[in-house]
Coordinates of C-alpha atoms and ligand atoms in Angstrom, one line a residue:
X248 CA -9.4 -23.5 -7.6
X249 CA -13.6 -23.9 -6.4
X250 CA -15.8 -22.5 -8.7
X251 CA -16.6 -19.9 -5.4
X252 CA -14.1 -17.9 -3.4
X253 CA -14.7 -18.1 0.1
X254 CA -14.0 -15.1 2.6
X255 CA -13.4 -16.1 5.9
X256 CA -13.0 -14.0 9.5
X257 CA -9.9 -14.2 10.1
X258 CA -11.1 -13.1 13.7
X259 CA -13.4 -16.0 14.5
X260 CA -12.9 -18.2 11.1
X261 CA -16.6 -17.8 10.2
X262 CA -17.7 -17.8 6.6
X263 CA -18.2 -13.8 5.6
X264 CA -19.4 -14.6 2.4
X265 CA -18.5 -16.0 -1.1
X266 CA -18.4 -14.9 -4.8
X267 CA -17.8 -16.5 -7.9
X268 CA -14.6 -17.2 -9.1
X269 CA -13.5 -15.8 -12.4
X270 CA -13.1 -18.6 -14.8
X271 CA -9.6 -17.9 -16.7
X272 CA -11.0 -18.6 -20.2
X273 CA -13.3 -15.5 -19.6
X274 CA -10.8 -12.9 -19.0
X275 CA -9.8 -12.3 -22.4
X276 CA -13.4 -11.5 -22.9
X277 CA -13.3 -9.0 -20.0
X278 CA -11.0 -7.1 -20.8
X279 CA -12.3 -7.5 -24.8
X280 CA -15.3 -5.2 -23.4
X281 CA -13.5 -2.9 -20.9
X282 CA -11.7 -2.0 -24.5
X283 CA -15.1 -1.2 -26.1
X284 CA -16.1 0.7 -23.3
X285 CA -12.6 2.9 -23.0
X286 CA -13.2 4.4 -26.5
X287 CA -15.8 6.8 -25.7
X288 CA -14.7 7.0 -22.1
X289 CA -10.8 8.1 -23.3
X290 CA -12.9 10.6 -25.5
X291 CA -14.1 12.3 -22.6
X292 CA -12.3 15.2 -21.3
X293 CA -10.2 15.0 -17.7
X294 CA -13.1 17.6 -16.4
X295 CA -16.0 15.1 -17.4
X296 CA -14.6 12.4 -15.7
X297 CA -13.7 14.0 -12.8
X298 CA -17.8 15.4 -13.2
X299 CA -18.9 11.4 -13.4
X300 CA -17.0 9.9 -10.5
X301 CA -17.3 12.8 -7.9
X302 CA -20.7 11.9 -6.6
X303 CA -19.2 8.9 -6.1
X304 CA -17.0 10.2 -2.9
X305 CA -20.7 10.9 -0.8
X306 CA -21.5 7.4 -1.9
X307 CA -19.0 6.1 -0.1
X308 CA -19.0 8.3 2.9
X309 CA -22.9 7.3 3.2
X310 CA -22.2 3.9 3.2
X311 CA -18.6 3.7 5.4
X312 CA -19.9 2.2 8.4
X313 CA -21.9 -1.1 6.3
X314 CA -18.9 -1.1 3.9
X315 CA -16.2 -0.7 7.0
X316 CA -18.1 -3.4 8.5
X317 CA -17.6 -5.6 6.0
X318 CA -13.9 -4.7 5.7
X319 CA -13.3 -5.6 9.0
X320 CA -15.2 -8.5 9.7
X321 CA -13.0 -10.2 6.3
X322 CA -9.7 -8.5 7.1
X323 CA -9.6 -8.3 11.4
X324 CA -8.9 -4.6 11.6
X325 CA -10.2 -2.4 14.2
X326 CA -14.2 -1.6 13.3
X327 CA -13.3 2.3 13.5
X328 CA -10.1 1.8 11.3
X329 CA -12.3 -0.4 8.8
X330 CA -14.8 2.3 8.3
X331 CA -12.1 4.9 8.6
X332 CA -10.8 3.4 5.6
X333 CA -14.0 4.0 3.6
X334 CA -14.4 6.9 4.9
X335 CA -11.4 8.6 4.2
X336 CA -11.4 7.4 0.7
X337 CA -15.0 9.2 0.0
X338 CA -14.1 12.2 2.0
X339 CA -11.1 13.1 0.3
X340 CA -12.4 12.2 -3.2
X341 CA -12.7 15.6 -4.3
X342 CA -9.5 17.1 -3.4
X343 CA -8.3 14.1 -5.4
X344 CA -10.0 14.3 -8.2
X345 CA -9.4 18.0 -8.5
X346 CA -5.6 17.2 -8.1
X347 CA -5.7 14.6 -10.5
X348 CA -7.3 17.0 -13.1
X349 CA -4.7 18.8 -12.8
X350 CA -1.9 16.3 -13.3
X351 CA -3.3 15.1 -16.1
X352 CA -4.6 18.5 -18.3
X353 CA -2.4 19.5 -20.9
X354 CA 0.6 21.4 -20.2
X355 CA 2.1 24.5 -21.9
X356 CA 6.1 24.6 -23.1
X357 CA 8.0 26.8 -25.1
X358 CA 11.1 28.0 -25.9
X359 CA 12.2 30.9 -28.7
X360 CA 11.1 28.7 -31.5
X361 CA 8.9 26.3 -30.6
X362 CA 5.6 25.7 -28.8
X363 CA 4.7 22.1 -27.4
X364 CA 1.7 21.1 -25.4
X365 CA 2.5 18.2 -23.4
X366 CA -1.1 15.9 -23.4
X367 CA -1.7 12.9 -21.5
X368 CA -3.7 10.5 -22.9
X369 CA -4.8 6.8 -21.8
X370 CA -3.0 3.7 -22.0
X371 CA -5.9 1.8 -22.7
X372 CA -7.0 -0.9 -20.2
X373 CA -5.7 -1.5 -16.7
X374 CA -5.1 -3.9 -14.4
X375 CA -5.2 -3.0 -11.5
X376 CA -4.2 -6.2 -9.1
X377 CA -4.7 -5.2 -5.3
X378 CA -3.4 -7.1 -1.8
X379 CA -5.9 -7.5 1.1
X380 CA -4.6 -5.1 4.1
X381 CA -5.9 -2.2 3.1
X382 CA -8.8 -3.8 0.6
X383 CA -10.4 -0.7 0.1
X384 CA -7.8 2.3 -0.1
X385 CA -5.6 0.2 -2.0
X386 CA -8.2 -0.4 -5.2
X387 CA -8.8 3.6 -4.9
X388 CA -5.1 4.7 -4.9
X389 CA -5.0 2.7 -8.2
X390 CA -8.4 2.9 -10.2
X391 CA -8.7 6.7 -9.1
X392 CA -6.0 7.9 -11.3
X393 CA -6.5 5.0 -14.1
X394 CA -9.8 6.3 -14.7
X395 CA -9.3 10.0 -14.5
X396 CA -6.6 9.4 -17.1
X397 CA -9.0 7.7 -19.4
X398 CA -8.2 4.3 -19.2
X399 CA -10.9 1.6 -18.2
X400 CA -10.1 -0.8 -15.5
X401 CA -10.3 -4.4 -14.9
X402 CA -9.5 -4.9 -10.8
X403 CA -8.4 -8.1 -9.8
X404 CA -8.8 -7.7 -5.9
X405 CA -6.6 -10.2 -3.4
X406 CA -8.5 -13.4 -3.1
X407 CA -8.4 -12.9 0.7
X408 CA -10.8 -10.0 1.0
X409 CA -13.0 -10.0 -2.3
X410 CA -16.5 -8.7 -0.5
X411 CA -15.3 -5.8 0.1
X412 CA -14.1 -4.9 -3.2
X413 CA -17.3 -5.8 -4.6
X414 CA -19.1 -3.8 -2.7
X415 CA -16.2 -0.4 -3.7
X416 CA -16.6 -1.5 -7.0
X417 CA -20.5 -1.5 -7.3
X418 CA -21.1 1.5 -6.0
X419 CA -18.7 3.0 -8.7
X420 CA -20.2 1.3 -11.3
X421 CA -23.4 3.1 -10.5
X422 CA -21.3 6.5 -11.6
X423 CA -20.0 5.2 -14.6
X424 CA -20.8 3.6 -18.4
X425 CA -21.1 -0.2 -18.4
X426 CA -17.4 -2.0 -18.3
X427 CA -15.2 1.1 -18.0
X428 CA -14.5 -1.0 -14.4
X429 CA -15.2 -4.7 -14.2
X430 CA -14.0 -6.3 -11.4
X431 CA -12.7 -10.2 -11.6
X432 CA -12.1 -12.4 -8.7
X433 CA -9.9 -15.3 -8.0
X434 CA -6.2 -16.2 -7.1
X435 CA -2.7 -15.5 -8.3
X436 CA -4.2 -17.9 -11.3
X437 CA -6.8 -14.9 -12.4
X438 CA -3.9 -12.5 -11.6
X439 CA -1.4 -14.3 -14.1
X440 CA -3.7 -14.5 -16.8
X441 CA -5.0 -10.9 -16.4
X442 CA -1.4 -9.6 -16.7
X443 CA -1.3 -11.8 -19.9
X444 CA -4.1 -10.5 -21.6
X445 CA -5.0 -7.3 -24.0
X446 CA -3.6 -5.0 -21.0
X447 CA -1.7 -2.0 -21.6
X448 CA -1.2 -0.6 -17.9
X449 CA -0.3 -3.4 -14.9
X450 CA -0.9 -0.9 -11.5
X451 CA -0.3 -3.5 -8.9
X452 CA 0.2 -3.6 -5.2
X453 CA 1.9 -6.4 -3.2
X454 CA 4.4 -8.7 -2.4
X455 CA 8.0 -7.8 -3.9
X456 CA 7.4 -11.7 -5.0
X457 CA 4.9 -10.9 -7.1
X458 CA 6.0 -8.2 -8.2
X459 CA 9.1 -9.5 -9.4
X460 CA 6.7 -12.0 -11.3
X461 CA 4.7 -9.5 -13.1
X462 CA 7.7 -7.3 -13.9
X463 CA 9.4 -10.2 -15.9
X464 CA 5.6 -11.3 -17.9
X465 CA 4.8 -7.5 -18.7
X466 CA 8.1 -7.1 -20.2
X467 CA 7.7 -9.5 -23.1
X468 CA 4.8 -7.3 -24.6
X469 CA 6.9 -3.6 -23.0
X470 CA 3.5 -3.5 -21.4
X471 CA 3.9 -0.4 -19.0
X472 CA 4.1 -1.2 -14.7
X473 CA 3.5 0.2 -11.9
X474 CA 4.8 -1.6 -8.8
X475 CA 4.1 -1.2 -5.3
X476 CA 6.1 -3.5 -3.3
X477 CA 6.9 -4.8 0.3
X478 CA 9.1 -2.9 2.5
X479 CA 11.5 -3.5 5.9
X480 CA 11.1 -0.2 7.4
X481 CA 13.9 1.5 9.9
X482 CA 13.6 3.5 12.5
X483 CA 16.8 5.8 13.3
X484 CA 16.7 7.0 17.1
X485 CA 19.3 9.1 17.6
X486 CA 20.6 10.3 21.3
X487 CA 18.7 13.2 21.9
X488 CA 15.8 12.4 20.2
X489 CA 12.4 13.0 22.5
X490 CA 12.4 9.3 23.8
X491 CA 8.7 9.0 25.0
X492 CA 7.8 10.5 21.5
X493 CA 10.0 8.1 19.9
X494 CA 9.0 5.4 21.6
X495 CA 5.5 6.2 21.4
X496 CA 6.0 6.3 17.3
X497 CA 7.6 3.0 17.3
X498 CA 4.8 1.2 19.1
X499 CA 2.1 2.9 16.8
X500 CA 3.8 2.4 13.7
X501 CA 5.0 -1.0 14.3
X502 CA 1.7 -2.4 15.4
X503 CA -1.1 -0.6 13.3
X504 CA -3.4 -2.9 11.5
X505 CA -1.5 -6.0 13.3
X506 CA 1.5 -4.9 11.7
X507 CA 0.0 -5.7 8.4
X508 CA 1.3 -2.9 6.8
X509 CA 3.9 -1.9 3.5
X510 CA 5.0 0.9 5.7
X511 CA 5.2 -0.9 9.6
X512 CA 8.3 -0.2 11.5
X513 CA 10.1 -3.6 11.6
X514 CA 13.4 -2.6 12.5
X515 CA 14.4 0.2 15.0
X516 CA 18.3 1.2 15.5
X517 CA 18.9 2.8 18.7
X518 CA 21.9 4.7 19.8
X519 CA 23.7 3.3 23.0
X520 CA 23.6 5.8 25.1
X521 CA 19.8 6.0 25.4
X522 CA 18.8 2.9 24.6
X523 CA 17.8 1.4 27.7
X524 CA 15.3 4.1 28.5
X525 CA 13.9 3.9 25.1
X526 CA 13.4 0.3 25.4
X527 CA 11.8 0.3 28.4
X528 CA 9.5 3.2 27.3
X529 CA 8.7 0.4 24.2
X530 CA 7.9 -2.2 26.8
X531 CA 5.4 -0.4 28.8
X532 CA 3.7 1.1 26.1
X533 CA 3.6 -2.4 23.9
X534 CA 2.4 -3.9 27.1
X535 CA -0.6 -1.7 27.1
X536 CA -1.9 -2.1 23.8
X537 CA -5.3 -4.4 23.7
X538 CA -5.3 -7.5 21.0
X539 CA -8.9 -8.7 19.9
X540 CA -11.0 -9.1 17.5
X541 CA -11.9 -5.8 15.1
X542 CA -15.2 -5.7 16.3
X543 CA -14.7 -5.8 19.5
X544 CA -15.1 -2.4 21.7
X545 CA -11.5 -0.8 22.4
X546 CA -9.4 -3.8 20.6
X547 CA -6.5 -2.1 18.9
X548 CA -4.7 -5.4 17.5
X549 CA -6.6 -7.7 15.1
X550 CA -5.7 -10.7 14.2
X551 CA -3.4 -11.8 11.1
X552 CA -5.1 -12.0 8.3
X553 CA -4.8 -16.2 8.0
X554 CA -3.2 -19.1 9.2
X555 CA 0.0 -19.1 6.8
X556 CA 0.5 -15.4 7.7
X557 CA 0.4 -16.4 11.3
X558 CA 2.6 -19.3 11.3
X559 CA 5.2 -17.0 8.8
X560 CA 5.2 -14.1 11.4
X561 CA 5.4 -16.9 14.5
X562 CA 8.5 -18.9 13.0
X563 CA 10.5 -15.6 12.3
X564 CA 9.7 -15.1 16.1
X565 CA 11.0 -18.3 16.6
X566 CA 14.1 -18.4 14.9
X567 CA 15.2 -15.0 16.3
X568 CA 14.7 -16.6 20.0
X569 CA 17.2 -19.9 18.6
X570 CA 19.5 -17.4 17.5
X571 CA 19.8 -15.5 20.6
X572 CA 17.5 -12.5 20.3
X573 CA 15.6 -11.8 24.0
X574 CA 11.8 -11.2 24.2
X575 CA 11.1 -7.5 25.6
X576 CA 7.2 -8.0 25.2
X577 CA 5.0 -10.7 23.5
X578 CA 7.5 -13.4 22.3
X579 CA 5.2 -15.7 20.4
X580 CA 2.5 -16.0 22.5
X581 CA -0.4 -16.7 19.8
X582 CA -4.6 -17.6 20.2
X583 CA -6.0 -18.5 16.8
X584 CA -4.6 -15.5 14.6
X585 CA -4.1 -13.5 17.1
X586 CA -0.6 -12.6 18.0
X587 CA 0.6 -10.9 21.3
X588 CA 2.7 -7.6 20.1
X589 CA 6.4 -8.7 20.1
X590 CA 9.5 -6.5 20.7
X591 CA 12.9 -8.5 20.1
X592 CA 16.3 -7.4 21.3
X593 CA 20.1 -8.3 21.3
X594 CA 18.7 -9.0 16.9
X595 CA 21.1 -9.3 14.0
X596 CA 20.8 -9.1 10.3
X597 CA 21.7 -12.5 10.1
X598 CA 17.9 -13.1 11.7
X599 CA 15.0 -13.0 9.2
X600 CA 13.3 -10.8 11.9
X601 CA 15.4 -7.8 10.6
X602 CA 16.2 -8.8 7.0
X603 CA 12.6 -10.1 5.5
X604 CA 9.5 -8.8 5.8
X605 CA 7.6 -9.7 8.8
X606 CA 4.4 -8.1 7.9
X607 CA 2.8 -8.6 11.7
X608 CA 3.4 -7.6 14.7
X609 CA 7.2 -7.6 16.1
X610 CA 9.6 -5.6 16.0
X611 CA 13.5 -5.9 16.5
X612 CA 15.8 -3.1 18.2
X613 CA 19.4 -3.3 17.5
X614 CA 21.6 -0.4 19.8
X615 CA 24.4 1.2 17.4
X616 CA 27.1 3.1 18.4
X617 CA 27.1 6.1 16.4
X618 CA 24.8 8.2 13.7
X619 CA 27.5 6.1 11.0
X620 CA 26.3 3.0 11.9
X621 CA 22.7 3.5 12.5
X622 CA 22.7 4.5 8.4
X623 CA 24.6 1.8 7.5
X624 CA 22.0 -0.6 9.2
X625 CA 19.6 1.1 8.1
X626 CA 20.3 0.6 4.8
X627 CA 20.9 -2.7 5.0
X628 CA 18.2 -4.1 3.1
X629 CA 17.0 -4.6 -0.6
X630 CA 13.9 -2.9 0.3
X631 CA 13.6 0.9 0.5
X632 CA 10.1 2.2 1.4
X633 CA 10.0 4.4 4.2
X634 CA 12.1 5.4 6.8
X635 CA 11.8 7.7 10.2
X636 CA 14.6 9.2 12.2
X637 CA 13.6 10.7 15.6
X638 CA 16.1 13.2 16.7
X639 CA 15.9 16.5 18.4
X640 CA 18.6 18.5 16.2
X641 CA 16.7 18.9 13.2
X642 CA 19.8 19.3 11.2
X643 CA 21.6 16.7 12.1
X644 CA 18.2 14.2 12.1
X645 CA 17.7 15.7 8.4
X646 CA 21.4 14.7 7.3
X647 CA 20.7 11.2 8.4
X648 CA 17.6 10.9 6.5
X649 CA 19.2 12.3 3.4
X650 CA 21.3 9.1 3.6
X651 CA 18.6 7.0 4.2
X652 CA 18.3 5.1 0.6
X653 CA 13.9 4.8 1.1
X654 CA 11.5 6.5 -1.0
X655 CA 9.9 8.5 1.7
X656 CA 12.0 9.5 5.1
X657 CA 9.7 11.0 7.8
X658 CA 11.8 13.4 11.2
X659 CA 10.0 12.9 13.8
X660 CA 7.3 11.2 11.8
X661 CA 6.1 8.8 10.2
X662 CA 7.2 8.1 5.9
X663 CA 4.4 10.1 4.6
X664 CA 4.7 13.4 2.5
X665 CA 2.7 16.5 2.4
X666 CA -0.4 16.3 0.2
X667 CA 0.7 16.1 -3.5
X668 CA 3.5 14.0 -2.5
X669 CA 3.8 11.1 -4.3
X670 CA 4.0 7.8 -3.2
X671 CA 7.4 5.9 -3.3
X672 CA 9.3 3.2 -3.4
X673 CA 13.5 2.8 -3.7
X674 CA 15.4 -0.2 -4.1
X675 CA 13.0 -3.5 -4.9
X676 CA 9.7 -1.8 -3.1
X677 CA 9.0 -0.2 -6.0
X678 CA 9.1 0.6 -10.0
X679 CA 7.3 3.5 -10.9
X680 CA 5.1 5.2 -8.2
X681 CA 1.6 7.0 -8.3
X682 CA 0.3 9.7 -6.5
X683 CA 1.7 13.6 -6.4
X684 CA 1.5 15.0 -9.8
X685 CA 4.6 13.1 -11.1
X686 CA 2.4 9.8 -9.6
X687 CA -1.0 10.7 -11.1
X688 CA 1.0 11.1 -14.8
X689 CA 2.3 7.8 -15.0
X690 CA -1.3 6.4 -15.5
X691 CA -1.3 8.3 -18.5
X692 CA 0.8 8.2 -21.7
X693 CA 2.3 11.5 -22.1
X694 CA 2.6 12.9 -25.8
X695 CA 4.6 15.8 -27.2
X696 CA 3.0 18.0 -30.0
X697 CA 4.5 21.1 -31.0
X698 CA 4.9 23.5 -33.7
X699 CA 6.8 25.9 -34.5
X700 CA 6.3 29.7 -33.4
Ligands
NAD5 P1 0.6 -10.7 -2.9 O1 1.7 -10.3 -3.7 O2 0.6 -12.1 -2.4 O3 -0.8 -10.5 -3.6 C1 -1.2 -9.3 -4.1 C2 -2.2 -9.5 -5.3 O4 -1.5 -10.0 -6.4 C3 -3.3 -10.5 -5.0 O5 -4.5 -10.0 -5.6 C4 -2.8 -11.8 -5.6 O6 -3.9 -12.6 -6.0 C5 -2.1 -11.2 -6.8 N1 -1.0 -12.0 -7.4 C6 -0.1 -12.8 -6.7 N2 0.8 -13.3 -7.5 C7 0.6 -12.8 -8.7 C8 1.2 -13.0 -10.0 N3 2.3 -13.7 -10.2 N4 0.6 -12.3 -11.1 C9 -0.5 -11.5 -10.9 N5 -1.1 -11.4 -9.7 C10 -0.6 -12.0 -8.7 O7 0.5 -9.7 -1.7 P2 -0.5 -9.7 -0.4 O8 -0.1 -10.8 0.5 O9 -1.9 -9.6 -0.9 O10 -0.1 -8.3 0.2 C11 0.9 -8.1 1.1 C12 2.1 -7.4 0.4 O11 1.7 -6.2 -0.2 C13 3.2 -7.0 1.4 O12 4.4 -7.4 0.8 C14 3.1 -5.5 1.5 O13 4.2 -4.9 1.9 C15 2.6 -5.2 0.1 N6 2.0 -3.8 0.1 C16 2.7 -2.8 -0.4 C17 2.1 -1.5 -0.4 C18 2.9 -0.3 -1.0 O14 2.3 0.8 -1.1 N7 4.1 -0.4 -1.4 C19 0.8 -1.3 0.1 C20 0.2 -2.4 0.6 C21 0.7 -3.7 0.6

């Protein structure tokens, strides 16, 4: 690798910026310091921390529109999703933090004999290895909990989106003692050897690949994971689901953030007897949506994020036509990264379309013939991330999505939990989880100390 990472617009392919590459013979030094400076921060109560970083939260909300700028001008989003993202991070920081201090303050047991305080103390230092389609929230959802539970962090953002992470990173610096988070750039290279080194928490976020990768490497030294993977996310309608709702939650969810997301719908199973109305409602309202670049007023569909994503997401496109799926919208039609919203029909699992992870903007319907098969489809897949079933009798929607085998099953809606749920993983999209206050304590190495009564 150049001594400089460049980051390019995936919009226009204009130079954003650059930063220095990490060279790999300095990491061990890195994370040498972050260990120095962990001592006194670990030392700190969960209240003190939470004290330091708060301010931090305003920080972030002041500077949301430069900072989602930034984000969206090196990842293609939608300007107002791009600040959003900032945003949203600073803005919820405190209920957060305060949930987090909660999580992670000692907790009271005891039976007739015994009393036991259950303490959660740090690991030590963390990696925390981040993807680029959310390059801000994604670094949060990991060093936000690492910290709190007194660990310091060494973040090794994806190499396609490193500006922005510098700029998150200095402003937290600003709230906290010198190293407790160091930031290192680079490639899968820096990523490799970060895992390797004096490390005792791995929180990453990306490909199940990767994953897979760092699983095998930490496990030499036991070194403790936490894996946020890929998904291949169903979409259960069921006969008498509201159709317009539906099909309005299957265009949103399948094309947000140019389907660059773990949690996109990529595969929808429709029942028979209302599929044709369903997929005509899809047609319309994918025919409607507005592709351009982030910054550009009103454009809800960036671009992907590079060429190689492009030409991934256009040859699964591709070989779904050869095989015999028919084009309901888009169908390949590409300008630079840009790709026209797709909708496939008449798919099969055979097609990678509906068993790999596209991560951009298609989406296959397959009609089934009863709730039976819809679940089996449905859990067709080595993934399990999230999941939605749109169905108007609650009960019955609710006892498909108890069969559904995906960390997180949204009725009606969309995977995500009420607040304090974690976030999760089945199958091989995840090992371990964070978030919730089962999330927040795996950051933290809980101990038992008791004595007797
Ligand atoms: P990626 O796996 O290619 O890269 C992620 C990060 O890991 C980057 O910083 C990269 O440099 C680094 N890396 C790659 N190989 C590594 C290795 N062997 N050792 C250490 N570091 C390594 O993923 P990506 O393309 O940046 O992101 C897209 C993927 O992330 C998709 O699969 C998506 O579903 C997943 N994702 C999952 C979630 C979730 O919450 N489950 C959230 C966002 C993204």
């Amino acid at each position: 690798m150049n001594t400089e990472l460049q980051s390019f617009d995936p919009a226009t392919g204009e130079e954003v910026g650059r930063v220095a590459v990490t060279p790999i013979a300095e990491i061990p030094n890195i994370v040498a310091r972050a260990h120095a400076a962990q001592r006194a921060w670990g030392e700190l109560t969960v209240e003190e921390r939470r004290d330091a970083i708060l301010p931090f939260g305003a920080d972030l909300v002041a500077e949301s529109e430069r900072i989602g700028t930034i984000l969206t001008r090196e990842m293609g989003k939608p300007l107002p999703q791009g600040i959003g993202e900032a945003k949203y991070c600073g803005a919820g920081l405190g209920d957060t933090l305060n949930e987090l201090t909660s999580a992670l303050s000692a907790e009271r047991l005891e039976d007739e004999k015994v009393l036991s305080h259950l303490v959660f103390d740090p690991f030590g230092v963390c990696a925390a290895i981040t993807p680029w389609n959310f390059p801000l929230s994604m670094p949060h959802w990991a060093l936000m909990p690492a910290l709190m539970a007194g660990n310091a962090v060494v973040l090794k953002p994806s190499e396609k989106t490193p500006l922005v992470a510098d700029e998150y990173v200095k402003l937290l610096k600003k709230h906290l003692p010198t190293d407790v988070v160091q930031i290192i750039h680079g490639d899968e290279a820096q990523g490799r050897a970060l895992v390797g080194a004096d490390v005792q928490l791995i929180a990453f976020t990306g490909s199940r690949a990767a994953g897979q990768n760092i699983l095998a490497e930490a496990g030499k030294d036991l070194k403790r994971v936490i894996l946020e993977l890929g998904g291949k996310d169903p979409l259960i309608v069921l006969d008498d689901a509201d159709l317009d709702a539906a099909a309005e939650f299957a265009v949103t969810n399948s094309f947000r953030n140019a389907g660059q997301v773990c949690v996109s719908t990529e595969r929808i199973y429709v029942e028979e007897k209302v599929a044709n109305r369903f997929e005509e409602l899809v047609r319309e309202k994918t025919a409607a949506l507005k592709v351009g670049p982030g910054t550009e007023e009103g454009a809800q569909i960036g671009p992907m994020i590079d060429a190689g994503q492009r030409d991934h997401v256009l040859a699964q496109i591709d070989a779904a036509k050869s095989a015999g799926a028919t084009v309901l919208a888009g169908g390949g039609a590409s300008t630079g990264n840009f790709i026209q919203p797709t909708v496939l029909t008449g798919v099969t699992h055979d097609m990678a379309v509906m068993s790999e992870e596209t991560f951009g903007p298609v989406v296959g319907i397959q009609r089934v013939s009863s709730d039976e098969e819809a679940i089996t489809a449905a859990n067709d897949s080595p993934y399990g991330l999230g999941a939605s079933v749109f169905g108007g009798d609650l009960d019955r929607a609710e006892r498909v999505a108890r069969r559904l085998t995906a960390g997180m099953v949204g009725i009606n809606k969309g995977c995500g939990g009420a607040s304090g749920s974690p976030w999760v993983g089945a199958r091989q999209s995840g090992y371990g989880y964070h978030s919730g206050r089962e999330g927040h304590r795996q950051f933290a190495q809980v101990r038992v100390v008791s004595r007797m009564k």
